[in-house]
Amino acid sequence: VGSTKHLPPTLTAQYHFSAGETLHPYVGLGVNYTEFFSEESVLGDLELDSSFGLAAELGLDVNFSSQWGANLALWYIDIDTEASLNGTKLDTVQIDPWVYHLGVSYQF
């Protein structure tokens, strides 16, 4: 019924546990700000308010060698916004995504 684009920058503080030379687990906690734009709806003028919410992450850095490594991470972001249609407030929209990340690194 509607669509939007969004920009969700997130700032987190991370705590890295000392678990050895190969595995480096970490946790993070922070804040997210989401700005919505280009809202569209076949029902009329859709507007979504900007959102502030908590963000949390769990991650693991894995060193395969002195140069090669990988990063696995899972993030949860609390994104709740107020929706309006044609100037009338509708309800709170809870988006709350889970984000999965897999990265490969090379140090030189």
mmCIF file of C-alpha atoms in Angstrom:
data_model
loop_
_atom_site.group_PDB
_atom_site.id
_atom_site.type_symbol
_atom_site.label_atom_id
_atom_site.label_comp_id
_atom_site.label_asym_id
_atom_site.label_seq_id
_atom_site.Cartn_x
_atom_site.Cartn_y
_atom_site.Cartn_z
ATOM 1 C CA VAL A 1 0.000 0.000 0.000
ATOM 2 C CA GLY A 2 3.003 2.263 0.558
ATOM 3 C CA SER A 3 6.746 2.515 0.170
ATOM 4 C CA THR A 4 9.594 4.629 1.478
ATOM 5 C CA LYS A 5 13.343 5.046 1.423
ATOM 6 C CA HIS A 6 15.321 5.533 4.605
ATOM 7 C CA LEU A 7 18.740 6.496 5.943
ATOM 8 C CA PRO A 8 19.499 4.696 9.251
ATOM 9 C CA PRO A 9 22.906 5.772 10.636
ATOM 10 C CA THR A 10 23.762 3.911 13.835
ATOM 11 C CA LEU A 11 26.436 4.695 16.431
ATOM 12 C CA THR A 12 27.545 1.865 18.729
ATOM 13 C CA ALA A 13 30.137 1.354 21.428
ATOM 14 C CA GLN A 14 31.740 -2.088 21.323
ATOM 15 C CA TYR A 15 33.361 -4.223 23.997
ATOM 16 C CA HIS A 16 35.818 -6.815 22.637
ATOM 17 C CA PHE A 17 36.479 -9.872 24.776
ATOM 18 C CA SER A 18 39.986 -11.295 24.922
ATOM 19 C CA ALA A 19 39.509 -14.887 23.771
ATOM 20 C CA GLY A 20 42.820 -15.731 22.128
ATOM 21 C CA GLU A 21 44.657 -15.014 18.908
ATOM 22 C CA THR A 22 42.115 -16.517 16.496
ATOM 23 C CA LEU A 23 38.665 -15.613 17.850
ATOM 24 C CA HIS A 24 37.666 -12.117 19.002
ATOM 25 C CA PRO A 25 34.003 -11.918 20.114
ATOM 26 C CA TYR A 26 32.395 -8.562 20.883
ATOM 27 C CA VAL A 27 29.117 -6.958 21.922
ATOM 28 C CA GLY A 28 27.866 -3.494 21.139
ATOM 29 C CA LEU A 29 25.157 -1.106 22.263
ATOM 30 C CA GLY A 30 24.210 2.193 20.743
ATOM 31 C CA VAL A 31 21.625 4.502 19.240
ATOM 32 C CA ASN A 32 20.004 4.639 15.813
ATOM 33 C CA TYR A 33 18.477 7.626 14.015
ATOM 34 C CA THR A 34 16.367 6.880 10.941
ATOM 35 C CA GLU A 35 15.270 9.530 8.464
ATOM 36 C CA PHE A 36 12.503 8.531 6.049
ATOM 37 C CA PHE A 37 12.078 10.130 2.620
ATOM 38 C CA SER A 38 10.364 9.513 -0.731
ATOM 39 C CA GLU A 39 7.257 8.156 0.989
ATOM 40 C CA GLU A 40 4.602 7.043 -1.494
ATOM 41 C CA SER A 41 1.158 5.476 -1.168
ATOM 42 C CA VAL A 42 -1.659 4.719 -3.584
ATOM 43 C CA LEU A 43 -4.026 5.904 -0.815
ATOM 44 C CA GLY A 44 -2.700 9.484 -0.621
ATOM 45 C CA ASP A 45 0.032 11.580 1.008
ATOM 46 C CA LEU A 46 2.039 9.248 3.269
ATOM 47 C CA GLU A 47 4.415 10.709 5.868
ATOM 48 C CA LEU A 48 6.704 8.856 8.283
ATOM 49 C CA ASP A 49 8.335 10.711 11.192
ATOM 50 C CA SER A 50 12.050 10.398 11.927
ATOM 51 C CA SER A 51 12.946 7.790 14.541
ATOM 52 C CA PHE A 52 15.420 7.365 17.411
ATOM 53 C CA GLY A 53 15.931 3.920 18.922
ATOM 54 C CA LEU A 54 18.375 1.546 20.559
ATOM 55 C CA ALA A 55 20.715 -0.705 18.601
ATOM 56 C CA ALA A 56 22.522 -3.820 19.799
ATOM 57 C CA GLU A 57 25.056 -6.093 18.167
ATOM 58 C CA LEU A 58 26.895 -9.364 18.658
ATOM 59 C CA GLY A 59 29.963 -10.061 16.587
ATOM 60 C CA LEU A 60 32.952 -12.270 16.055
ATOM 61 C CA ASP A 61 36.252 -11.442 14.360
ATOM 62 C CA VAL A 62 38.106 -14.538 13.153
ATOM 63 C CA ASN A 63 41.784 -14.450 12.165
ATOM 64 C CA PHE A 64 42.713 -17.144 9.639
ATOM 65 C CA SER A 65 46.309 -15.946 9.384
ATOM 66 C CA SER A 66 48.308 -12.789 10.135
ATOM 67 C CA GLN A 67 46.744 -11.157 7.045
ATOM 68 C CA TRP A 68 43.378 -12.848 6.356
ATOM 69 C CA GLY A 69 40.290 -12.719 8.549
ATOM 70 C CA ALA A 70 36.504 -12.651 8.659
ATOM 71 C CA ASN A 71 33.831 -10.811 10.592
ATOM 72 C CA LEU A 72 30.416 -12.209 11.510
ATOM 73 C CA ALA A 73 27.866 -9.897 13.104
ATOM 74 C CA LEU A 74 24.207 -9.733 14.067
ATOM 75 C CA TRP A 75 22.523 -6.370 14.710
ATOM 76 C CA TYR A 76 19.090 -5.519 16.074
ATOM 77 C CA ILE A 77 17.806 -1.994 15.490
ATOM 78 C CA ASP A 78 14.681 -0.546 17.144
ATOM 79 C CA ILE A 79 13.012 1.597 14.460
ATOM 80 C CA ASP A 80 9.528 2.851 15.369
ATOM 81 C CA THR A 81 7.886 5.705 13.461
ATOM 82 C CA GLU A 82 4.569 7.520 13.471
ATOM 83 C CA ALA A 83 2.677 7.238 10.177
ATOM 84 C CA SER A 84 0.287 9.853 8.784
ATOM 85 C CA LEU A 85 -1.908 9.636 5.702
ATOM 86 C CA ASN A 86 -3.303 12.849 4.195
ATOM 87 C CA GLY A 87 -2.426 14.680 7.442
ATOM 88 C CA THR A 88 -4.244 12.219 9.723
ATOM 89 C CA LYS A 89 -2.108 10.278 12.207
ATOM 90 C CA LEU A 90 -2.561 6.545 11.735
ATOM 91 C CA ASP A 91 -0.458 4.508 14.139
ATOM 92 C CA THR A 92 3.069 3.592 15.129
ATOM 93 C CA VAL A 93 4.911 1.493 12.567
ATOM 94 C CA GLN A 94 7.443 -0.919 14.082
ATOM 95 C CA ILE A 95 10.150 -1.906 11.595
ATOM 96 C CA ASP A 96 12.774 -3.350 14.014
ATOM 97 C CA PRO A 97 15.119 -5.155 11.566
ATOM 98 C CA TRP A 98 17.635 -7.899 12.312
ATOM 99 C CA VAL A 99 20.748 -7.334 10.175
ATOM 100 C CA TYR A 100 23.187 -10.148 9.369
ATOM 101 C CA HIS A 101 26.727 -9.353 8.253
ATOM 102 C CA LEU A 102 29.574 -11.443 6.880
ATOM 103 C CA GLY A 103 32.833 -9.774 5.871
ATOM 104 C CA VAL A 104 36.287 -10.832 4.737
ATOM 105 C CA SER A 105 39.370 -8.774 5.575
ATOM 106 C CA TYR A 106 42.943 -8.565 4.351
ATOM 107 C CA GLN A 107 45.557 -6.615 6.333
ATOM 108 C CA PHE A 108 48.619 -5.232 4.605
#
